[in-house]
Amino acid sequence: MNNHPLNNKNVILGVTGSIACYKAIDLASKLTQLGAKVDTILTDSAQQFINPISFKSITHRQVVTNLFDLDNELAVNHVAMAESADCIIVAPATAHTLAKISHGISDDPLGTTILATNAPVILAPAMDGKMFENPATQENLAQLIQRGFFVCGPEFGRMASGLVGLGRLSNTQDIVQVTSMILGKNSDYSQKKILITTGGTQEDLDPVRTITNRSSGKMGFAIAEAARDRGAEVTVISAPTSLNNPIGINVEKIKSAIDMQQSIENHSIDCDVLIMAAAVGDWRAKTIAKTKTKKLKDQNWEIELVKNPDILSSIKNDSLIKVGFAAETENLVENAKNKITNKKLDLIVGNDVSRTDIGFNSDNNEVVIINPYGEVENLPKMSKYELAHEILDRVQTLLN
Ligand SMILES: Cc1cc2nc3c(=O)[nH]c(=O)nc-3n(C[C@H](O)[C@H](O)[C@H](O)COP(=O)(O)O)c2cc1C
């Protein structure tokens, strides 16, 4: 993926002697798939759990296992390796390695490389809950954070011992997200504030029933992640979705169209860009029953719907760049063109939600992007994260 912050980056993956070592193979694979050049360093203890060949086969690059290995260029040249790194990830990071790093001990390839680097170092601890709670570990971590190291996790859950506690290695996706965010910090959206809406709003009929739509929230969250990975400060206003909040993004949960309007009004004041990927309900029930509406024999339930307000009309920030989405099942371009004019948007992204391979709930999308002059750009089918970058590229031109 060309526009991913990990693409073409030199990443050193340090793997230390935890039972969670096997998860580092998945991490090495994911980083490589995203275009990173991953050199792995295994501590002696890590090699008790896992074989270097697993990493070599996945990354197709050198794996360092011994500081004094004359046949391994990277081992001997660990200072050069440290200097050329864009970032170092230690996952899993044992209590022992955290202690060593915090005291500057460099008796192995990982310790020497970390001492010699200026690149950001991300530590993903994994250990028994009591080991993690121990004041020695906590003090070591606090000192490392104070020195500018980044820490991802650990998570709460069941550990190898069978005990439940705080000590599980963060999942691969979270470690990748933290790394992407750190690598993208100074990109073209740094200093920019972006507000994104996502999900499908819900309008109550009674305490148990709602009117909603099929929007999954995936498109809005993909834009949020892409903007975060380009250095933006991102807020997402999210109508109900089953998705986890992305790392490093402020998420405000709302339910109805009126909640959405209120929230946009509050957050848009000091934002540079508003991207409205949420599917906002056009109608709501005129009255909401206070108790559950009972099913009575031979009796239908007639619901009167009233129009929801126009969300954009309450925005008070004139310099805001506004990007809308048009989810259509017919006459896509014509309907999207009408919407960009009626809503006075700077760009509109139209997608055909009648197709099952794109749009609602899919990981991919195929869209048209239309500007206020009516110029239509057809984009091929791509992942929602890639599409998010395409949209952000065009918004960047407007910002300039
Ligand atoms: C089966 C087993 C599992 C272990 N799991 C962990 C662990 O998850 N986290 C940890 O901090 N230490 C764990 N240890 C202890 C470390 O392997 C030990 O402290 C070692 O010295 C770490 O060396 P390193 O940090 O240089 O890799 C484990 C040890 C054994 C025998």
Short mmCIF file of C-alpha atoms and ligand atoms in Angstrom, two decimals:
data_model
loop_
_atom_site.label_atom_id
_atom_site.label_comp_id
_atom_site.label_asym_id
_atom_site.label_seq_id
_atom_site.Cartn_x
_atom_site.Cartn_y
_atom_site.Cartn_z
CA MET A 1 0.00 0.00 0.00
CA ASN A 2 1.93 3.05 -1.27
CA ASN A 3 0.35 5.65 0.95
CA HIS A 4 0.68 3.72 4.21
CA PRO A 5 3.12 5.32 6.67
CA LEU A 6 4.89 1.96 7.03
CA ASN A 7 5.57 1.66 3.31
CA ASN A 8 9.32 1.57 2.59
CA LYS A 9 10.20 2.24 6.23
CA ASN A 10 13.11 0.54 7.99
CA VAL A 11 11.61 -1.16 11.01
CA ILE A 12 13.64 -3.11 13.56
CA LEU A 13 11.53 -5.69 15.34
CA GLY A 14 13.01 -6.76 18.69
CA VAL A 15 11.58 -10.02 20.02
CA THR A 16 12.29 -11.04 23.62
CA GLY A 17 11.73 -14.18 25.70
CA SER A 18 8.01 -14.24 26.43
CA ILE A 19 5.50 -16.99 25.82
CA ALA A 20 3.81 -14.42 23.51
CA CYS A 21 6.80 -14.64 21.10
CA TYR A 22 4.77 -16.54 18.52
CA LYS A 23 2.55 -13.48 18.04
CA ALA A 24 5.60 -11.53 16.83
CA ILE A 25 5.56 -13.63 13.63
CA ASP A 26 2.12 -12.28 12.81
CA LEU A 27 3.37 -8.76 13.55
CA ALA A 28 6.41 -9.25 11.28
CA SER A 29 4.08 -10.48 8.55
CA LYS A 30 1.64 -7.57 8.85
CA LEU A 31 4.44 -4.97 8.87
CA THR A 32 6.00 -6.60 5.78
CA GLN A 33 2.63 -6.69 3.98
CA LEU A 34 2.29 -2.95 4.62
CA GLY A 35 5.59 -2.35 2.82
CA ALA A 36 8.00 -2.07 5.77
CA LYS A 37 11.53 -3.47 5.54
CA VAL A 38 11.65 -5.47 8.74
CA ASP A 39 14.97 -6.55 10.31
CA THR A 40 14.46 -8.76 13.34
CA ILE A 41 16.58 -9.06 16.46
CA LEU A 42 15.91 -12.05 18.71
CA THR A 43 17.26 -12.20 22.26
CA ASP A 44 18.79 -15.50 23.46
CA SER A 45 15.67 -16.18 25.52
CA ALA A 46 13.38 -15.47 22.55
CA GLN A 47 15.24 -18.19 20.64
CA GLN A 48 14.13 -20.67 23.30
CA PHE A 49 10.56 -19.99 22.23
CA ILE A 50 10.83 -19.38 18.52
CA ASN A 51 13.15 -20.08 15.60
CA PRO A 52 14.82 -17.22 13.66
CA ILE A 53 13.92 -18.95 10.38
CA SER A 54 10.24 -18.02 10.91
CA PHE A 55 11.12 -14.34 10.76
CA LYS A 56 13.58 -14.74 7.89
CA SER A 57 10.97 -16.55 5.80
CA ILE A 58 8.37 -13.87 6.39
CA THR A 59 10.47 -10.70 6.18
CA HIS A 60 13.01 -11.99 3.60
CA ARG A 61 15.62 -9.99 5.50
CA GLN A 62 18.33 -10.65 8.02
CA VAL A 63 17.63 -11.83 11.52
CA VAL A 64 20.17 -10.94 14.20
CA THR A 65 20.64 -13.44 17.01
CA ASN A 66 24.18 -12.83 18.24
CA LEU A 67 26.14 -9.62 18.77
CA PHE A 68 29.43 -11.26 17.83
CA ASP A 69 28.30 -13.08 14.67
CA LEU A 70 30.97 -12.15 12.10
CA ASP A 71 28.88 -13.55 9.26
CA ASN A 72 25.98 -11.24 9.97
CA GLU A 73 26.56 -7.75 8.61
CA LEU A 74 23.74 -6.24 10.66
CA ALA A 75 24.99 -7.69 13.94
CA VAL A 76 28.48 -6.28 13.53
CA ASN A 77 27.11 -3.01 12.18
CA HIS A 78 24.44 -2.55 14.81
CA VAL A 79 25.22 1.19 15.06
CA ALA A 80 24.55 1.67 11.35
CA MET A 81 21.41 -0.43 11.73
CA ALA A 82 20.28 1.78 14.63
CA GLU A 83 20.93 4.92 12.59
CA SER A 84 19.04 3.79 9.51
CA ALA A 85 15.98 2.66 11.46
CA ASP A 86 12.77 4.67 11.11
CA CYS A 87 11.47 2.97 14.24
CA ILE A 88 12.14 0.08 16.60
CA ILE A 89 9.31 -2.08 17.92
CA VAL A 90 9.98 -4.43 20.84
CA ALA A 91 7.15 -6.96 20.89
CA PRO A 92 6.82 -8.82 23.13
CA ALA A 93 8.93 -6.85 25.61
CA THR A 94 9.78 -8.86 28.74
CA ALA A 95 10.16 -7.40 32.24
CA HIS A 96 13.85 -8.28 31.93
CA THR A 97 14.34 -6.36 28.68
CA LEU A 98 12.39 -3.33 29.99
CA ALA A 99 14.73 -3.31 33.02
CA LYS A 100 17.78 -3.58 30.79
CA ILE A 101 16.71 -0.79 28.42
CA SER A 102 15.81 1.55 31.26
CA HIS A 103 19.31 1.04 32.72
CA GLY A 104 21.11 1.33 29.39
CA ILE A 105 22.45 -2.22 29.52
CA SER A 106 23.82 -3.22 26.13
CA ASP A 107 25.03 -6.80 26.42
CA ASP A 108 23.05 -8.05 23.41
CA PRO A 109 22.17 -6.86 19.87
CA LEU A 110 18.80 -5.43 20.93
CA GLY A 111 20.21 -3.41 23.87
CA THR A 112 23.08 -2.00 21.79
CA THR A 113 20.79 -1.05 18.90
CA ILE A 114 18.31 0.71 21.16
CA LEU A 115 21.09 2.64 22.91
CA ALA A 116 22.48 3.75 19.55
CA THR A 117 19.25 4.92 17.87
CA ASN A 118 17.48 8.26 17.56
CA ALA A 119 14.42 6.58 16.07
CA PRO A 120 11.20 6.23 18.07
CA VAL A 121 11.05 3.02 20.11
CA ILE A 122 7.69 1.33 20.74
CA LEU A 123 7.57 -1.16 23.61
CA ALA A 124 4.78 -3.73 23.79
CA PRO A 125 5.12 -5.40 27.21
CA ALA A 126 3.91 -8.95 27.79
CA MET A 127 4.22 -10.71 31.12
CA ASP A 128 2.37 -12.18 34.07
CA GLY A 129 0.10 -9.62 35.80
CA LYS A 130 2.14 -9.65 39.04
CA MET A 131 5.38 -9.10 37.10
CA PHE A 132 3.77 -6.13 35.34
CA GLU A 133 2.37 -4.65 38.60
CA ASN A 134 5.69 -5.02 40.37
CA PRO A 135 7.08 -1.57 41.34
CA ALA A 136 10.38 -2.45 39.65
CA THR A 137 8.65 -2.95 36.27
CA GLN A 138 6.40 0.08 36.80
CA GLU A 139 9.35 2.33 37.67
CA ASN A 140 11.33 1.08 34.66
CA LEU A 141 8.38 1.77 32.37
CA ALA A 142 7.72 5.21 33.86
CA GLN A 143 11.35 6.13 33.30
CA LEU A 144 11.25 4.91 29.71
CA ILE A 145 8.06 6.88 28.99
CA GLN A 146 9.66 9.97 30.49
CA ARG A 147 12.61 9.52 28.12
CA GLY A 148 10.28 9.46 25.13
CA PHE A 149 9.75 5.73 24.59
CA PHE A 150 6.24 4.77 23.45
CA VAL A 151 4.33 1.99 25.18
CA CYS A 152 1.54 -0.05 23.59
CA GLY A 153 -0.44 -2.17 26.06
CA PRO A 154 -0.38 -4.52 27.80
CA GLU A 155 -3.99 -5.68 27.70
CA PHE A 156 -6.18 -7.21 30.36
CA GLY A 157 -7.13 -10.86 29.86
CA ARG A 158 -6.22 -14.52 30.32
CA MET A 159 -2.49 -15.22 30.31
CA ALA A 160 -0.48 -18.37 29.61
CA SER A 161 -0.39 -19.20 33.35
CA GLY A 162 -4.20 -19.43 33.31
CA LEU A 163 -4.44 -16.34 35.51
CA VAL A 164 -6.42 -13.31 34.41
CA GLY A 165 -4.77 -9.92 34.69
CA LEU A 166 -3.08 -6.97 33.00
CA GLY A 167 -0.13 -8.35 31.05
CA ARG A 168 -1.26 -9.74 27.69
CA LEU A 169 0.59 -8.54 24.59
CA SER A 170 -1.43 -5.98 22.61
CA ASN A 171 -2.93 -7.40 19.47
CA THR A 172 -1.04 -7.01 16.18
CA GLN A 173 -3.52 -4.49 14.80
CA ASP A 174 -3.05 -2.16 17.78
CA ILE A 175 0.76 -2.33 17.59
CA VAL A 176 0.57 -1.56 13.86
CA GLN A 177 -1.79 1.37 14.51
CA VAL A 178 0.45 2.88 17.19
CA THR A 179 3.49 2.51 14.90
CA SER A 180 1.65 4.07 11.94
CA MET A 181 0.52 7.00 14.06
CA ILE A 182 4.07 7.64 15.31
CA LEU A 183 5.63 7.36 11.85
CA GLY A 184 2.99 9.64 10.30
CA LYS A 185 3.14 12.33 13.00
CA ASN A 186 4.91 14.98 10.89
CA SER A 187 3.10 14.31 7.60
CA ASP A 188 0.98 16.70 5.53
CA TYR A 189 -1.96 16.85 7.98
CA SER A 190 0.08 17.73 11.09
CA GLN A 191 -1.39 20.88 12.70
CA LYS A 192 -4.77 20.11 11.06
CA LYS A 193 -7.95 19.28 12.92
CA ILE A 194 -10.36 16.94 11.17
CA LEU A 195 -13.88 16.08 12.19
CA ILE A 196 -15.40 12.92 10.74
CA THR A 197 -18.89 11.48 11.13
CA THR A 198 -19.56 7.78 10.76
CA GLY A 199 -22.10 4.98 11.30
CA GLY A 200 -25.87 4.91 10.83
CA THR A 201 -27.99 7.08 13.11
CA GLN A 202 -30.81 5.48 15.12
CA GLU A 203 -34.20 7.05 15.72
CA ASP A 204 -36.21 5.61 18.61
CA LEU A 205 -39.77 4.43 18.11
CA ASP A 206 -40.18 3.17 21.66
CA PRO A 207 -37.73 1.96 24.38
CA VAL A 208 -36.88 -1.20 22.40
CA ARG A 209 -37.27 -0.33 18.72
CA THR A 210 -35.42 2.02 16.40
CA ILE A 211 -35.32 3.10 12.77
CA THR A 212 -31.80 2.87 11.42
CA ASN A 213 -29.86 2.00 8.24
CA ARG A 214 -27.19 -0.43 7.08
CA SER A 215 -24.13 1.81 7.46
CA SER A 216 -21.34 -0.06 9.30
CA GLY A 217 -19.10 2.91 10.14
CA LYS A 218 -16.12 1.33 8.30
CA MET A 219 -15.66 4.19 5.82
CA GLY A 220 -15.58 6.92 8.47
CA PHE A 221 -13.18 4.99 10.69
CA ALA A 222 -10.92 4.29 7.68
CA ILE A 223 -10.77 8.04 6.94
CA ALA A 224 -10.07 8.71 10.62
CA GLU A 225 -7.16 6.22 10.61
CA ALA A 226 -5.71 7.59 7.38
CA ALA A 227 -5.93 11.18 8.67
CA ARG A 228 -4.32 10.13 11.96
CA ASP A 229 -1.55 8.39 9.99
CA ARG A 230 -0.90 11.70 8.19
CA GLY A 231 -0.52 13.60 11.44
CA ALA A 232 -4.02 15.10 11.86
CA GLU A 233 -5.78 15.59 15.17
CA VAL A 234 -8.93 13.59 14.54
CA THR A 235 -12.33 13.54 16.20
CA VAL A 236 -14.97 11.06 15.09
CA ILE A 237 -18.64 11.50 15.85
CA SER A 238 -19.89 7.96 15.67
CA ALA A 239 -23.46 6.77 15.36
CA PRO A 240 -23.83 3.19 16.69
CA THR A 241 -21.39 0.72 15.11
CA SER A 242 -19.93 -2.62 16.19
CA LEU A 243 -16.38 -1.44 15.42
CA ASN A 244 -13.68 -0.84 18.01
CA ASN A 245 -12.48 2.73 18.40
CA PRO A 246 -9.25 3.25 16.43
CA ILE A 247 -6.17 4.08 18.51
CA GLY A 248 -5.20 7.74 18.88
CA ILE A 249 -8.59 9.12 17.81
CA ASN A 250 -11.10 10.95 19.96
CA VAL A 251 -14.48 9.22 19.44
CA GLU A 252 -17.78 10.71 20.56
CA LYS A 253 -20.69 8.26 20.47
CA ILE A 254 -24.10 9.60 19.52
CA LYS A 255 -27.39 8.01 18.52
CA SER A 256 -29.86 10.15 16.57
CA ALA A 257 -29.63 12.73 13.78
CA ILE A 258 -30.36 15.50 16.25
CA ASP A 259 -27.52 14.26 18.53
CA MET A 260 -25.29 14.27 15.46
CA GLN A 261 -26.26 17.85 14.59
CA GLN A 262 -25.55 19.04 18.14
CA SER A 263 -22.20 17.29 18.23
CA ILE A 264 -21.09 18.64 14.83
CA GLU A 265 -22.08 22.13 15.93
CA ASN A 266 -19.90 21.79 19.07
CA HIS A 267 -16.85 20.23 17.43
CA SER A 268 -16.76 22.03 14.08
CA ILE A 269 -15.95 25.46 15.53
CA ASP A 270 -12.16 25.06 15.45
CA CYS A 271 -11.78 22.34 12.80
CA ASP A 272 -10.20 22.68 9.37
CA VAL A 273 -12.10 19.87 7.65
CA LEU A 274 -15.43 18.11 8.15
CA ILE A 275 -15.92 14.77 6.39
CA MET A 276 -19.46 13.42 6.72
CA ALA A 277 -19.34 9.68 6.10
CA ALA A 278 -22.22 8.90 8.46
CA ALA A 279 -25.56 7.76 7.06
CA VAL A 280 -27.85 10.20 8.83
CA GLY A 281 -31.53 9.29 8.97
CA ASP A 282 -33.74 11.68 7.02
CA TRP A 283 -36.77 11.06 9.22
CA ARG A 284 -37.60 10.40 12.87
CA ALA A 285 -40.80 9.38 14.64
CA LYS A 286 -43.04 12.32 15.49
CA THR A 287 -43.66 10.83 18.92
CA ILE A 288 -41.60 8.23 20.80
CA ALA A 289 -43.68 5.81 22.88
CA LYS A 290 -42.61 5.82 26.55
CA THR A 291 -43.30 2.11 27.00
CA LYS A 292 -42.93 -0.84 24.62
CA THR A 293 -45.67 -0.78 22.01
CA LYS A 294 -47.71 -3.98 22.39
CA LYS A 295 -48.80 -6.15 19.49
CA LEU A 296 -52.60 -6.11 19.53
CA LYS A 297 -54.74 -8.50 17.50
CA ASP A 298 -55.87 -7.10 14.12
CA GLN A 299 -54.28 -3.74 14.83
CA ASN A 300 -51.51 -2.11 12.78
CA TRP A 301 -49.02 0.35 14.16
CA GLU A 302 -49.12 3.59 12.23
CA ILE A 303 -45.95 5.64 12.67
CA GLU A 304 -45.85 9.27 11.59
CA LEU A 305 -42.37 10.36 10.51
CA VAL A 306 -41.14 13.94 10.51
CA LYS A 307 -38.10 15.30 8.69
CA ASN A 308 -34.81 15.55 10.54
CA PRO A 309 -33.08 18.96 10.48
CA ASP A 310 -30.45 19.84 7.91
CA ILE A 311 -27.23 19.22 9.84
CA LEU A 312 -25.08 21.57 7.80
CA SER A 313 -27.32 24.57 8.40
CA SER A 314 -26.17 24.92 12.01
CA ILE A 315 -22.42 25.02 11.28
CA LYS A 316 -20.96 28.39 12.19
CA ASN A 317 -17.41 27.92 10.87
CA ASP A 318 -17.27 29.56 7.40
CA SER A 319 -13.71 28.45 6.60
CA LEU A 320 -14.49 24.77 7.17
CA ILE A 321 -13.85 22.47 4.18
CA LYS A 322 -16.88 20.21 3.90
CA VAL A 323 -16.87 16.80 2.25
CA GLY A 324 -20.09 14.83 1.96
CA PHE A 325 -21.02 11.30 0.94
CA ALA A 326 -23.93 10.33 -1.26
CA ALA A 327 -25.10 6.75 -0.73
CA GLU A 328 -27.34 6.04 -3.70
CA THR A 329 -29.05 3.04 -5.27
CA GLU A 330 -29.78 4.74 -8.65
CA ASN A 331 -28.72 7.83 -10.65
CA LEU A 332 -25.55 8.08 -8.56
CA VAL A 333 -23.81 10.95 -10.37
CA GLU A 334 -26.97 13.01 -10.85
CA ASN A 335 -28.05 12.67 -7.22
CA ALA A 336 -24.53 13.38 -5.93
CA LYS A 337 -24.30 16.51 -8.14
CA ASN A 338 -27.61 17.78 -6.73
CA LYS A 339 -26.40 17.17 -3.20
CA ILE A 340 -23.07 19.00 -3.62
CA THR A 341 -24.96 22.05 -4.90
CA ASN A 342 -27.83 21.98 -2.39
CA LYS A 343 -25.55 21.44 0.60
CA LYS A 344 -22.79 23.79 -0.63
CA LEU A 345 -20.09 21.15 -0.18
CA ASP A 346 -16.48 21.39 -1.35
CA LEU A 347 -16.41 17.76 -2.50
CA ILE A 348 -18.81 14.85 -2.63
CA VAL A 349 -18.02 11.16 -2.68
CA GLY A 350 -20.76 9.06 -4.28
CA ASN A 351 -21.10 5.32 -3.88
CA ASP A 352 -23.61 2.78 -5.08
CA VAL A 353 -24.95 1.07 -1.96
CA SER A 354 -27.04 -1.44 -3.91
CA ARG A 355 -23.85 -3.44 -4.67
CA THR A 356 -22.89 -6.05 -2.07
CA ASP A 357 -19.14 -6.05 -2.90
CA ILE A 358 -18.67 -2.37 -1.99
CA GLY A 359 -20.33 0.28 0.20
CA PHE A 360 -22.20 -0.63 3.38
CA ASN A 361 -20.33 -3.09 5.62
CA SER A 362 -17.74 -3.93 2.95
CA ASP A 363 -13.98 -3.41 3.43
CA ASN A 364 -13.81 -2.02 -0.11
CA ASN A 365 -15.45 0.80 -1.98
CA GLU A 366 -15.68 2.09 -5.53
CA VAL A 367 -16.73 5.71 -5.79
CA VAL A 368 -17.05 8.82 -7.87
CA ILE A 369 -15.63 12.06 -6.51
CA ILE A 370 -17.36 15.21 -7.72
CA ASN A 371 -16.27 18.84 -7.23
CA PRO A 372 -18.51 21.93 -7.14
CA TYR A 373 -17.87 22.53 -10.87
CA GLY A 374 -19.54 19.23 -11.61
CA GLU A 375 -16.30 17.50 -12.64
CA VAL A 376 -16.62 13.77 -12.04
CA GLU A 377 -13.71 11.46 -11.21
CA ASN A 378 -14.29 7.71 -11.30
CA LEU A 379 -12.04 5.81 -8.89
CA PRO A 380 -11.46 2.05 -9.19
CA LYS A 381 -12.45 -0.39 -6.45
CA MET A 382 -9.99 -0.24 -3.53
CA SER A 383 -9.85 -0.75 0.23
CA LYS A 384 -11.62 1.89 2.32
CA TYR A 385 -8.27 2.86 3.90
CA GLU A 386 -6.75 3.46 0.43
CA LEU A 387 -9.83 5.40 -0.64
CA ALA A 388 -9.52 7.47 2.55
CA HIS A 389 -6.05 8.57 1.38
CA GLU A 390 -7.42 9.42 -2.08
CA ILE A 391 -10.05 11.65 -0.46
CA LEU A 392 -7.46 13.24 1.86
CA ASP A 393 -5.16 13.93 -1.13
CA ARG A 394 -7.95 15.95 -2.76
CA VAL A 395 -8.85 17.75 0.48
CA GLN A 396 -5.15 18.66 0.90
CA THR A 397 -5.30 20.47 -2.47
CA LEU A 398 -8.29 22.46 -1.21
CA LEU A 399 -6.49 23.30 2.04
CA ASN A 400 -3.51 24.61 0.10
C1 LIG B 1 7.80 -20.56 29.79
C2 LIG B 1 8.31 -19.17 30.09
C3 LIG B 1 7.53 -18.08 29.76
C4 LIG B 1 7.97 -16.80 30.05
N1 LIG B 1 7.18 -15.74 29.70
C5 LIG B 1 7.59 -14.49 30.04
C6 LIG B 1 6.76 -13.38 29.72
O1 LIG B 1 5.69 -13.51 29.10
N2 LIG B 1 7.18 -12.16 30.07
C7 LIG B 1 8.37 -11.95 30.74
O2 LIG B 1 8.67 -10.82 31.07
N3 LIG B 1 9.18 -13.00 31.03
C8 LIG B 1 8.82 -14.25 30.70
N4 LIG B 1 9.64 -15.31 31.00
C9 LIG B 1 10.94 -15.04 31.62
C10 LIG B 1 11.95 -14.54 30.59
O3 LIG B 1 12.10 -15.49 29.54
C11 LIG B 1 13.28 -14.29 31.30
O4 LIG B 1 13.14 -13.20 32.19
C12 LIG B 1 14.40 -13.99 30.30
O5 LIG B 1 15.57 -13.69 31.04
C13 LIG B 1 14.07 -12.84 29.40
O6 LIG B 1 15.18 -12.56 28.59
P1 LIG B 1 15.13 -11.44 27.44
O7 LIG B 1 14.39 -10.28 27.99
O8 LIG B 1 16.56 -11.12 27.17
O9 LIG B 1 14.48 -12.06 26.27
C14 LIG B 1 9.24 -16.60 30.68
C15 LIG B 1 10.02 -17.71 30.97
C16 LIG B 1 9.57 -18.99 30.70
C17 LIG B 1 10.45 -20.15 31.04
#
